[in-house]
Coordinates of C-alpha atoms and ligand atoms in Angstrom, one line a residue:
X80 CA 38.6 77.1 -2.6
X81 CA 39.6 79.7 -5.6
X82 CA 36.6 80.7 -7.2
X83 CA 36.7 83.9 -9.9
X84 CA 36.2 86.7 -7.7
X85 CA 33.6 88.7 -9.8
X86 CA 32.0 87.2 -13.2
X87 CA 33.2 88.4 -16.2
X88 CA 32.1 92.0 -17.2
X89 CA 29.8 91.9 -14.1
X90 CA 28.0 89.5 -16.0
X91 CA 25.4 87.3 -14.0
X92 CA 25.5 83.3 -13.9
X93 CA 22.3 83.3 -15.9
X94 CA 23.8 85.6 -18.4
X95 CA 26.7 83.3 -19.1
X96 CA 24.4 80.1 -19.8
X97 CA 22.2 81.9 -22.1
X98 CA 25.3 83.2 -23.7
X99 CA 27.1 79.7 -23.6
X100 CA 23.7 78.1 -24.8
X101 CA 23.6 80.7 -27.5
X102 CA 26.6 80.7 -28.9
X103 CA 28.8 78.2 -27.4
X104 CA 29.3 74.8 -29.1
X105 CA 30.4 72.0 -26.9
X106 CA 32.1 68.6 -27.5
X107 CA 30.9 65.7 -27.4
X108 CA 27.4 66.8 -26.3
X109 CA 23.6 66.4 -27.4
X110 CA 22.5 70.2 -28.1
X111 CA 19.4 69.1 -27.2
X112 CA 20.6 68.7 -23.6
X113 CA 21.5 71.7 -23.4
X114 CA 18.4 73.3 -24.9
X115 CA 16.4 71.3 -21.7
X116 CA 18.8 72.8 -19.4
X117 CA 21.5 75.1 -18.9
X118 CA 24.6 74.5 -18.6
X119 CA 26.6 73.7 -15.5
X120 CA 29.0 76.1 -15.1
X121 CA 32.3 75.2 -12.7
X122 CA 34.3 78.5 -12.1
X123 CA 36.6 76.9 -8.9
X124 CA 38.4 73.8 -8.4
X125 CA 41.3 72.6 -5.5
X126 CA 42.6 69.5 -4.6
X127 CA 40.2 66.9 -6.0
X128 CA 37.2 69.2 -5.8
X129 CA 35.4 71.2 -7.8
X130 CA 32.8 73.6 -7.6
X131 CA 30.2 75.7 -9.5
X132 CA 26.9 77.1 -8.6
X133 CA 27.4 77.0 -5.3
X134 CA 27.8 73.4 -5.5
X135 CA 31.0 71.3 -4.4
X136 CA 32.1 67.8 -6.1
X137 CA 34.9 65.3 -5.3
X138 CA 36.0 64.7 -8.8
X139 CA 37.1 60.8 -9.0
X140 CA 37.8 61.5 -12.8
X141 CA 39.8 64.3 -12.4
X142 CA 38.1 66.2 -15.0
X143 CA 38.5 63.6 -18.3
X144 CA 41.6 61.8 -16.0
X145 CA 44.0 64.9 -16.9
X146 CA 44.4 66.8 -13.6
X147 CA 46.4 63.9 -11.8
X148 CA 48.7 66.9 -9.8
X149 CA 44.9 67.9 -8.4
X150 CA 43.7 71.0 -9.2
X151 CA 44.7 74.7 -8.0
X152 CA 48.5 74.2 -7.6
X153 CA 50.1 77.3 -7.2
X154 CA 53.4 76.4 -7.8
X155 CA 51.8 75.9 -11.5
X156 CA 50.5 78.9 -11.5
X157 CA 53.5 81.0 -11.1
X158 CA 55.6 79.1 -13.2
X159 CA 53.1 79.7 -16.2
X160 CA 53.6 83.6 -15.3
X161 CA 57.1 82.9 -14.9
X162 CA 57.2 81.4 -18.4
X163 CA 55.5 84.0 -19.9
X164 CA 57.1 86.7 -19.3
X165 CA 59.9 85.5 -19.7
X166 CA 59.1 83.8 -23.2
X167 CA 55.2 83.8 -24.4
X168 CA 55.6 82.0 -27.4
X169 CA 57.8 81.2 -30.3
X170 CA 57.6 78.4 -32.7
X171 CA 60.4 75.5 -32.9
X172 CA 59.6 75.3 -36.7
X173 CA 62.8 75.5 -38.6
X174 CA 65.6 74.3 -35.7
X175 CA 64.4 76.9 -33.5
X176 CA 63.8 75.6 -29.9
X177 CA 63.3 77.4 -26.6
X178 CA 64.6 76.5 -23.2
X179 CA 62.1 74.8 -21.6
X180 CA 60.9 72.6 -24.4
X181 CA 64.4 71.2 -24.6
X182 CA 64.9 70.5 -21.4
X183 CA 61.0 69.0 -21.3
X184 CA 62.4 66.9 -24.3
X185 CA 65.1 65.9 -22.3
X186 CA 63.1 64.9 -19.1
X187 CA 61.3 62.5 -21.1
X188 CA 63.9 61.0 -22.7
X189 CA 65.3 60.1 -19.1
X190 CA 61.6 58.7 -17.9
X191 CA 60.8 56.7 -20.8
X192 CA 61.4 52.9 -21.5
X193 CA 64.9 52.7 -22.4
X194 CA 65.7 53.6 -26.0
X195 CA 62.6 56.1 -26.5
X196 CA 64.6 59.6 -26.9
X197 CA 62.7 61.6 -29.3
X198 CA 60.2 63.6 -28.8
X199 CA 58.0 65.5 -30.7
X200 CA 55.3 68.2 -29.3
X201 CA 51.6 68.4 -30.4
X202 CA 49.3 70.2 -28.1
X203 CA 46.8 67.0 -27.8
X204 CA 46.2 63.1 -27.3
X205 CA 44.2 63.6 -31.2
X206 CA 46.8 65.3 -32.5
X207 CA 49.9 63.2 -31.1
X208 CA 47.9 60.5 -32.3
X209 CA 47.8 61.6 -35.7
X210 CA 51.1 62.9 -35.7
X211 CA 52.5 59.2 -35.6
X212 CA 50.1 58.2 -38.0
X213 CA 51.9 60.1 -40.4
X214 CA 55.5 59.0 -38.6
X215 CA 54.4 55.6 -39.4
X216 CA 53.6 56.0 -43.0
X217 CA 56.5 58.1 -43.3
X218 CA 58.9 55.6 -41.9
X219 CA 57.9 52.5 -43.9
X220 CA 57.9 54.5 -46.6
X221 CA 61.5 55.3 -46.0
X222 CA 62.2 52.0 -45.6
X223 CA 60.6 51.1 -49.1
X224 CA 58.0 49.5 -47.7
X225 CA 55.2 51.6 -48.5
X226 CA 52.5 49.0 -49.1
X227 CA 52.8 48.2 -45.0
X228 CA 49.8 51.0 -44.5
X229 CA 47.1 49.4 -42.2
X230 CA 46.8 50.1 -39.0
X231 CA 45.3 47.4 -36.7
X232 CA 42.9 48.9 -33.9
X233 CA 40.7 47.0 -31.2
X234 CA 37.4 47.1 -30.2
X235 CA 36.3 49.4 -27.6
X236 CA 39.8 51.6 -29.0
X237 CA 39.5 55.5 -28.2
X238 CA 42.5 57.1 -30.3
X239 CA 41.0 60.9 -30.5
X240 CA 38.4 63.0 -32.7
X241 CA 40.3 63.9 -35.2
X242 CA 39.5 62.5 -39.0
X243 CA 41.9 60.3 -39.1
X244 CA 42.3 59.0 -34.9
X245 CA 38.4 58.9 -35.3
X246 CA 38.7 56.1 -37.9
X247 CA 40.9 54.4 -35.4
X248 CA 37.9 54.3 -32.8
X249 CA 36.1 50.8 -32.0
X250 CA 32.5 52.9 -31.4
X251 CA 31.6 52.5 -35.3
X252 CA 28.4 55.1 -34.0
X253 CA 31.3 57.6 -33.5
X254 CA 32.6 57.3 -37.4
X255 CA 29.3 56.9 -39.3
X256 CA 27.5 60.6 -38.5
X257 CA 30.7 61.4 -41.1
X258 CA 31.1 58.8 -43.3
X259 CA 34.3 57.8 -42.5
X260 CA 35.5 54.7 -44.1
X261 CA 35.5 52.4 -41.5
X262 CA 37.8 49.5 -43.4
X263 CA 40.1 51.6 -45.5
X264 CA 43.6 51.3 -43.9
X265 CA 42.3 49.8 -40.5
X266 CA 41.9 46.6 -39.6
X267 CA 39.3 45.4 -36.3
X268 CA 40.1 43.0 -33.7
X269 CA 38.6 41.8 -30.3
X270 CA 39.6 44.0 -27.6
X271 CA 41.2 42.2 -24.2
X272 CA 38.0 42.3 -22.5
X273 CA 37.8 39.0 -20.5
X274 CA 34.3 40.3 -18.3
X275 CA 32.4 40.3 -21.2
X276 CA 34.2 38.6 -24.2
X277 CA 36.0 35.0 -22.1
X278 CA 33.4 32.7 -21.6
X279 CA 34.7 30.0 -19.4
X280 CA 38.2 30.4 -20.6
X281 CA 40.3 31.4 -17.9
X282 CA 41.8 35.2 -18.2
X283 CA 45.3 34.0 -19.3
X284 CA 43.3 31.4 -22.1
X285 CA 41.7 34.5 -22.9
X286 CA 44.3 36.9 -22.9
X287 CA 46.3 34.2 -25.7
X288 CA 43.0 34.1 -27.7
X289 CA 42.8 37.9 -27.6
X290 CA 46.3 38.0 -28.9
X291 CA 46.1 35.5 -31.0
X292 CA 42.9 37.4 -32.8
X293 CA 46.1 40.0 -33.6
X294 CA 47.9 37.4 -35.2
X295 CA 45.1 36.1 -37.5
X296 CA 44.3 39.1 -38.5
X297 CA 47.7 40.5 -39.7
X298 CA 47.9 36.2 -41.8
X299 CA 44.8 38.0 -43.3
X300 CA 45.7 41.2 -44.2
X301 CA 49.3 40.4 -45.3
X302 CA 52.1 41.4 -42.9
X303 CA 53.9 42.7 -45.5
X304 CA 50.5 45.2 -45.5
X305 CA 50.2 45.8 -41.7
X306 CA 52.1 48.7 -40.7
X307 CA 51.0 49.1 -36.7
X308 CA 48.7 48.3 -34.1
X309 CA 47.7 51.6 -32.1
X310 CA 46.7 50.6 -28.3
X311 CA 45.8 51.7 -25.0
X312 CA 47.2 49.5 -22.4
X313 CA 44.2 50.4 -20.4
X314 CA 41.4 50.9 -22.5
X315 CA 39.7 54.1 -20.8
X316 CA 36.6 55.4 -22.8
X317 CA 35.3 51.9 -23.1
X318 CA 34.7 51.2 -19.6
X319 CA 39.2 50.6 -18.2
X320 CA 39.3 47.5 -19.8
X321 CA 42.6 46.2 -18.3
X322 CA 43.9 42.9 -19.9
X323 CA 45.0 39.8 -19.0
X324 CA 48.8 40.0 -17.5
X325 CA 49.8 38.0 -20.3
X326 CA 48.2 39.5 -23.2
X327 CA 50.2 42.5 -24.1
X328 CA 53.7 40.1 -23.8
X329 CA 52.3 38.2 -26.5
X330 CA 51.1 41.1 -28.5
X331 CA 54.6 42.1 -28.1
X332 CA 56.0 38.7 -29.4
X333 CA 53.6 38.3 -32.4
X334 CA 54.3 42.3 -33.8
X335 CA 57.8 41.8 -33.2
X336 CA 57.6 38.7 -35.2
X337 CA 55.4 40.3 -38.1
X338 CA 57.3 43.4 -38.0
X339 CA 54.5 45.3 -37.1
X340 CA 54.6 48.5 -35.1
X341 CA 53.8 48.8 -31.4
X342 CA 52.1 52.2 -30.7
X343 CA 51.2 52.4 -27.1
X344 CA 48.4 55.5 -26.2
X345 CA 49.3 56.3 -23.2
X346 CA 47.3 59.2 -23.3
X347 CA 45.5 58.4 -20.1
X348 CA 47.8 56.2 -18.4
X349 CA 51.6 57.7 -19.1
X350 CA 52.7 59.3 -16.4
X351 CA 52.0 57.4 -13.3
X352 CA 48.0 56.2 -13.5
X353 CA 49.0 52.3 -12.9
X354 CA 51.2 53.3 -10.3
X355 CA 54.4 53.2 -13.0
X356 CA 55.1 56.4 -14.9
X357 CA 54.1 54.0 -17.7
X358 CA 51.9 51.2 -18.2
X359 CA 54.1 49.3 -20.4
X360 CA 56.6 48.7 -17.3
X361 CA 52.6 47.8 -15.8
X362 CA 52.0 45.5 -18.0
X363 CA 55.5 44.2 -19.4
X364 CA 55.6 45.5 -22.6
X365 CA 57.4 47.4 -24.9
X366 CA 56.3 50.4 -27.5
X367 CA 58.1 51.7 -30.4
X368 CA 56.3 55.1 -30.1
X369 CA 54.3 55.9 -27.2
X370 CA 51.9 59.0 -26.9
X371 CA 51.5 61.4 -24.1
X372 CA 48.9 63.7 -23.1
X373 CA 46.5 64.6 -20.2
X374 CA 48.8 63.7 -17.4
X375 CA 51.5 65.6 -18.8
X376 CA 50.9 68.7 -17.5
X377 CA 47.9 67.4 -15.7
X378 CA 46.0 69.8 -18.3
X379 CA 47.0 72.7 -16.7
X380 CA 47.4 73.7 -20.6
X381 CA 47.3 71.8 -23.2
X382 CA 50.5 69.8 -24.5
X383 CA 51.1 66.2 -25.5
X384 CA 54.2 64.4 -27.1
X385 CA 54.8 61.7 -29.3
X386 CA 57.6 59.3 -28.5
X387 CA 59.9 57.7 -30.5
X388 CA 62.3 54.8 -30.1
X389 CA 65.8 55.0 -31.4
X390 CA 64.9 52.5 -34.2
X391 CA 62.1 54.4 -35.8
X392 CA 63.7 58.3 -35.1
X393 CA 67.3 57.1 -36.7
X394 CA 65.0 55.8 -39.9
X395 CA 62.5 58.9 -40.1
X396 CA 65.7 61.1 -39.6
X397 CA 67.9 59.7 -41.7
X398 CA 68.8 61.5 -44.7
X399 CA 68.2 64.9 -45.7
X400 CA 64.1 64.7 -46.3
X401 CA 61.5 66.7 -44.4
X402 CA 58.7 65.2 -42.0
X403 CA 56.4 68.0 -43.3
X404 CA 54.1 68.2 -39.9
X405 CA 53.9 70.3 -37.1
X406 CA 51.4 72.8 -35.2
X407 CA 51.8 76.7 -34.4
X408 CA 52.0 75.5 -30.7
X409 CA 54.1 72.6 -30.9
X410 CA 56.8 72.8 -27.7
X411 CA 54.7 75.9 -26.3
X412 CA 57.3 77.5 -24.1
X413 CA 54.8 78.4 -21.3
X414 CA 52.8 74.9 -22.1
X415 CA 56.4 73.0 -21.5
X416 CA 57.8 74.7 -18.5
X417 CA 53.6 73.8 -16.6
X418 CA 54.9 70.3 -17.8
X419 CA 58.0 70.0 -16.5
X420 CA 57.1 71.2 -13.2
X421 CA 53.7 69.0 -13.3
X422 CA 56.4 66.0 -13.4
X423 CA 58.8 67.5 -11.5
X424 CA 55.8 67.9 -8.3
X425 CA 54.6 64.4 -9.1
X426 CA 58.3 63.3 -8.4
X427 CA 59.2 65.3 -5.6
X428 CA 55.8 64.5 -3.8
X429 CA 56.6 60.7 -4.8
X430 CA 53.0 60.5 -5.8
X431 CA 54.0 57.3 -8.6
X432 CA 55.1 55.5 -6.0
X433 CA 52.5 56.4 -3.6
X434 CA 49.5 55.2 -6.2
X435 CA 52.0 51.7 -6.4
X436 CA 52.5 51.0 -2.4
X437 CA 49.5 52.5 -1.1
X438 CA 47.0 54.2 -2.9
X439 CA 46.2 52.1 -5.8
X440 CA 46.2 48.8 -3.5
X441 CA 43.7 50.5 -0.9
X442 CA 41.6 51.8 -3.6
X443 CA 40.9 48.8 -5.4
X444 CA 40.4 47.2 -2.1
X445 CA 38.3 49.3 -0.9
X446 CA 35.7 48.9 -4.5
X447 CA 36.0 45.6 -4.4
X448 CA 34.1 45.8 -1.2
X449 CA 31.3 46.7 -4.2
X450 CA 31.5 43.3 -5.7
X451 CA 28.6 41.7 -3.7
X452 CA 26.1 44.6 -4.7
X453 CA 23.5 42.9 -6.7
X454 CA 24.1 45.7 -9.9
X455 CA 28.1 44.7 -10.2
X456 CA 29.4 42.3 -12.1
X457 CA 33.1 43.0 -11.5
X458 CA 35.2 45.5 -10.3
X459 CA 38.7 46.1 -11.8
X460 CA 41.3 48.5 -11.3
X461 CA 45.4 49.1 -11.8
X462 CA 46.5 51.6 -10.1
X463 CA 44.1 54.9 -10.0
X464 CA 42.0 53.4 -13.0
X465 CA 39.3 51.7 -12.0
X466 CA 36.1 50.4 -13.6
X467 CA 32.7 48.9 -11.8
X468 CA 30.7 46.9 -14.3
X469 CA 27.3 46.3 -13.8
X470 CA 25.5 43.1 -15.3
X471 CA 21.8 42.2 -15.2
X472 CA 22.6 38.8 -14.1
X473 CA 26.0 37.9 -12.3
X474 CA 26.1 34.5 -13.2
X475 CA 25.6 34.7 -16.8
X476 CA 27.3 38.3 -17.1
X477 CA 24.4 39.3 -19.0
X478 CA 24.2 42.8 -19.2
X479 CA 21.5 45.7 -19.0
X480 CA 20.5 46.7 -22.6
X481 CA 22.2 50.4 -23.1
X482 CA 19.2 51.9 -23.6
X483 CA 18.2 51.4 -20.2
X484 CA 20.8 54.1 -19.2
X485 CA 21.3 51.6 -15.9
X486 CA 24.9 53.5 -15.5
X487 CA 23.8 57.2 -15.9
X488 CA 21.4 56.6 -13.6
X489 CA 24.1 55.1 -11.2
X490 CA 26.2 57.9 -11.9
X491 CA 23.7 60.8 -11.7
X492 CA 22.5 59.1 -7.9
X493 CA 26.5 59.3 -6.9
X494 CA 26.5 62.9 -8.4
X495 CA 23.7 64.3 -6.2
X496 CA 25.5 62.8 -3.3
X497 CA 28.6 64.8 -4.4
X498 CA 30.8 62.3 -6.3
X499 CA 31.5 62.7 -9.9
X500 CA 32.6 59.3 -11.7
X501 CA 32.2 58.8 -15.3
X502 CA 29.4 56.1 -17.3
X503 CA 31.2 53.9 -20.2
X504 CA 28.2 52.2 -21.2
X505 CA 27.6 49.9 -18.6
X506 CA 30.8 50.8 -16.4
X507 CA 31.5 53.3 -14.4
X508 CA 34.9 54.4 -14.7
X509 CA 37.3 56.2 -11.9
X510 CA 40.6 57.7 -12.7
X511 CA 41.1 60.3 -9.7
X512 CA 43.6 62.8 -9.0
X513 CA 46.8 61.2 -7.7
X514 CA 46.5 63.7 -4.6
X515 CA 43.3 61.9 -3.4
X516 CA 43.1 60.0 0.2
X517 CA 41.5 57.7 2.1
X518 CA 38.8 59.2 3.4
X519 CA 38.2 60.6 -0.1
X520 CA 37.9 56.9 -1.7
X521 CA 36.0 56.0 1.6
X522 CA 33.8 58.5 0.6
X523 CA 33.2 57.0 -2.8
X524 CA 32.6 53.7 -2.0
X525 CA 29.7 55.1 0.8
X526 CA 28.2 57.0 -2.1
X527 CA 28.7 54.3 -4.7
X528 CA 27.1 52.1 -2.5
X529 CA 24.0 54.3 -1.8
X530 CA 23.8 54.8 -5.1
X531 CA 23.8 51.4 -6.2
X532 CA 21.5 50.4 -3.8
X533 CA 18.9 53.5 -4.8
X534 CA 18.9 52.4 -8.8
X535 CA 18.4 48.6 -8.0
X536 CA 15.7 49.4 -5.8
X537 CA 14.1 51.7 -8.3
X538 CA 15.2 48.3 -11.1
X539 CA 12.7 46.2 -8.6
X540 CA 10.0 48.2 -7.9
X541 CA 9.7 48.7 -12.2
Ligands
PLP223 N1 43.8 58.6 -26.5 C1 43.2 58.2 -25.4 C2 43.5 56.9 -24.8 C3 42.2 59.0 -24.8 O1 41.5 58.6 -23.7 C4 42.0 60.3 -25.4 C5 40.9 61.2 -24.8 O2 40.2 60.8 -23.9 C6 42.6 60.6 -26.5 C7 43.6 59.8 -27.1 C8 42.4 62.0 -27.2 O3 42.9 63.0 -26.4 P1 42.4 64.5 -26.6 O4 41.1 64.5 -26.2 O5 43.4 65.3 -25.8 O6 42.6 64.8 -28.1

């Protein structure tokens, strides 16, 4: 495994955490963590490991379920330098482009549900996120409809951290600390999450009620108000909440039927996760902008795209007007080139079709083999996206209060044991590396197992 062959400036590994814990201020993090402890510091990664303090971890989430090409691919590396030194940056502000942003532009025009050929660059899920917030309010507005300016969002929803994607978010705990305006613009609706939300309806009587929640909600607001719903097809922060097979069909039917705007995040799952190189051909569905990110160049650097259908680019570039947006970055030459190779490996290695025909059905086999653990409620996956929920009592689906921190615990047992999955409230989520294998998910399931069994031990003995 690569590991930085000296720290920097001859620095020591307790130097660096007091520095970090001095001056560096991390996301998403309790500062009073890290004033308990240092922090972990990774400095190696290959394949689906990583490593850091002498320690070595199979990452099942590849890192936030970005690095699906697996970590430490050379050919990545050198085509960065390549790119570099050949062109380190220049904007494409103005009808300036460079070479490998084109033809990045062009290999996603060619992968993408038919009609979606426009791309524009933004260097994050957030920020491609928020960049068709502003497409979408552009457009209608162009089409002199401006009063269509709410944006329908689901429960459970992750859309970024940005001001306005955070609005978009169904954790209300992650708006209030800034007094974002939960309502304005934005309207709530039940998520598709059949574990916890059907009852005794079956998951396709579900999936129509879900749906159907959409529908009342635009009679509410007005359609002549509602101007898109933003969702995930899988939705990952939450605990991979995967819908009933015919829920997003019928979302389809209702927006199309509203005029409402389909915006599919596929943040997490574009690019081969479900074992499609999108989850709307997953899930039989179709977008009128779709969002990239993570996968894209398996975060090798940072780049993401918005996508645009036909429909919406000929409208927003219609006449002679400006969409005033845009980043420094946007279509990074160096960021682009890591992209296109990232897909071109992923295609030559066949590694879509691999998670379809082999790896995603032995995977989800394989956890299912959880399922008669007293601690799990359900397990679900599509593709490499998997989520275990726990519940307090299987019959009811009743579930442990959060508090109780039943799925950290879960998750810190499988990480002494040298597994690193992710705790969603009370799921624990897997999104590995599309390079992983057999023994690697037989690995996790072992440890999963043990650590299951060590926590509801620890539950009965309380
Ligand atoms: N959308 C989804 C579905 C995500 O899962 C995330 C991040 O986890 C984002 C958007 C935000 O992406 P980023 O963290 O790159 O801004």
């Amino acid at each position: 495994m690569e590991h930085s062959d000296s720290l920097p400036d001859g620095k020591t590994l307790e130097d660096l955490q007091a520095l970090d814990r001095a001056h560096h201020m991390h996301p998403f993090t309790a500062a009073s963590a890290l004033r308990q402890a240092p922090p972990f510091v990774v400095d190696g990664a290959e394949g689906a490991y990583i490593s850091g303090q002498g320690i070595r971890l199979l990452d099942m989430m590849a890192g936030l379920g970005c690095v699906n090409i697996g970590y430490g691919r050379s050919e990545l590396a050198q085509t960065a330098s390549d790119a570099m030194k050949a062109l380190s940056y220049y904007h494409s502000f103005s009808a300036v482009s460079n070479p490998t942003a084109a033809a990045l532009a062009g290999r996603l025009a060619e992968l993408a549900p038919e009609g979606m050929n426009k791309v524009f660059f933004a260097n994050s899920g957030s920020e491609a996120n928020e960049t068709v917030l502003k497409l979408i309010a552009f457009y209608w507005r162009k089409k002199g409809q401006p009063n269509k300016r709410v944006i329908i969002t689901r429960e459970f929803a992750y859309h970024g951290s940005t001001l306005a994607t955070t609005a978009l978010n169904g954790n209300i705990a992650m708006l209030e600390p800034y007094g974002i305006d939960a309502e304005r613009d934005i309207a709530r609706v039940e998520a598709p999450f059949w574990y916890r939300n059907g009852g005794d309806l079956s998951p396709e009587e579900f999936g129509l009620k879900a749906a159907q929640s959409i529908e009342d909600k635009i009679l509410e607001v007005g359609a002549d108000n509602v101007a898109a719903i933003f969702l995930e097809p899988i939705q990952g922060t939450m605990g991979a909440i995967i819908p009933p097979d015919n829920y997003l069909p019928e979302v389809e039917r209702i927006c199309r039927a509203h005029d409402v705007l389909i915006v599919a995040d596929e943040v997490v799952t574009g690019l081969g996760r479900t074992g499609h190189w999108f989850a709307q051909e997953t899930f039989g569905f179709k977008a009128d902008i779709m969002t990239l990110a993570k996968g894209l160049s398996s975060a090798y650097l940072p780049i993401s795209a918005a996508i645009l259908h036909d429909s919406i680019a000929e409208v927003i570039e219609g006449g002679e007007d400006i969409f005033q947006h845009g980043f420094t970055t946007s279509a990074h030459p160096v960021a682009a080139a890591v992209a296109l190779r990232n897909i071109d490996l992923l295609d030559e290695e066949k590694l879509v079709e691999n998670i379809a025909n082999d790896l995603g059905p032995y995977f989800l086999n394989k956890l299912k083999t959880l399922e008669v653990h007293p601690l799990v409620g359900e397990v679900r996956a599509s593709g490499l996206f998997a989520g275990i929920e726990l519940a307090k009592d299987k019959e009811t689906r009743e579930q442990y209060p959060l508090e109780a921190g039943i799925c950290e615990h879960v998750s810190q047992a499988a990480l002494i044991r040298g597994l690193i999955v992710r705790a969603c409230g009370n799921v624990i989520v897997l999104c590995p590396p599309f390079i992983v294998n057999h023994a690697e998910i037989d690995f996790t399931v072992d440890v999963l197992g043990q650590a299951l069994d060590e926590i509801y031990a620890a539950i009965q003995a309380s």
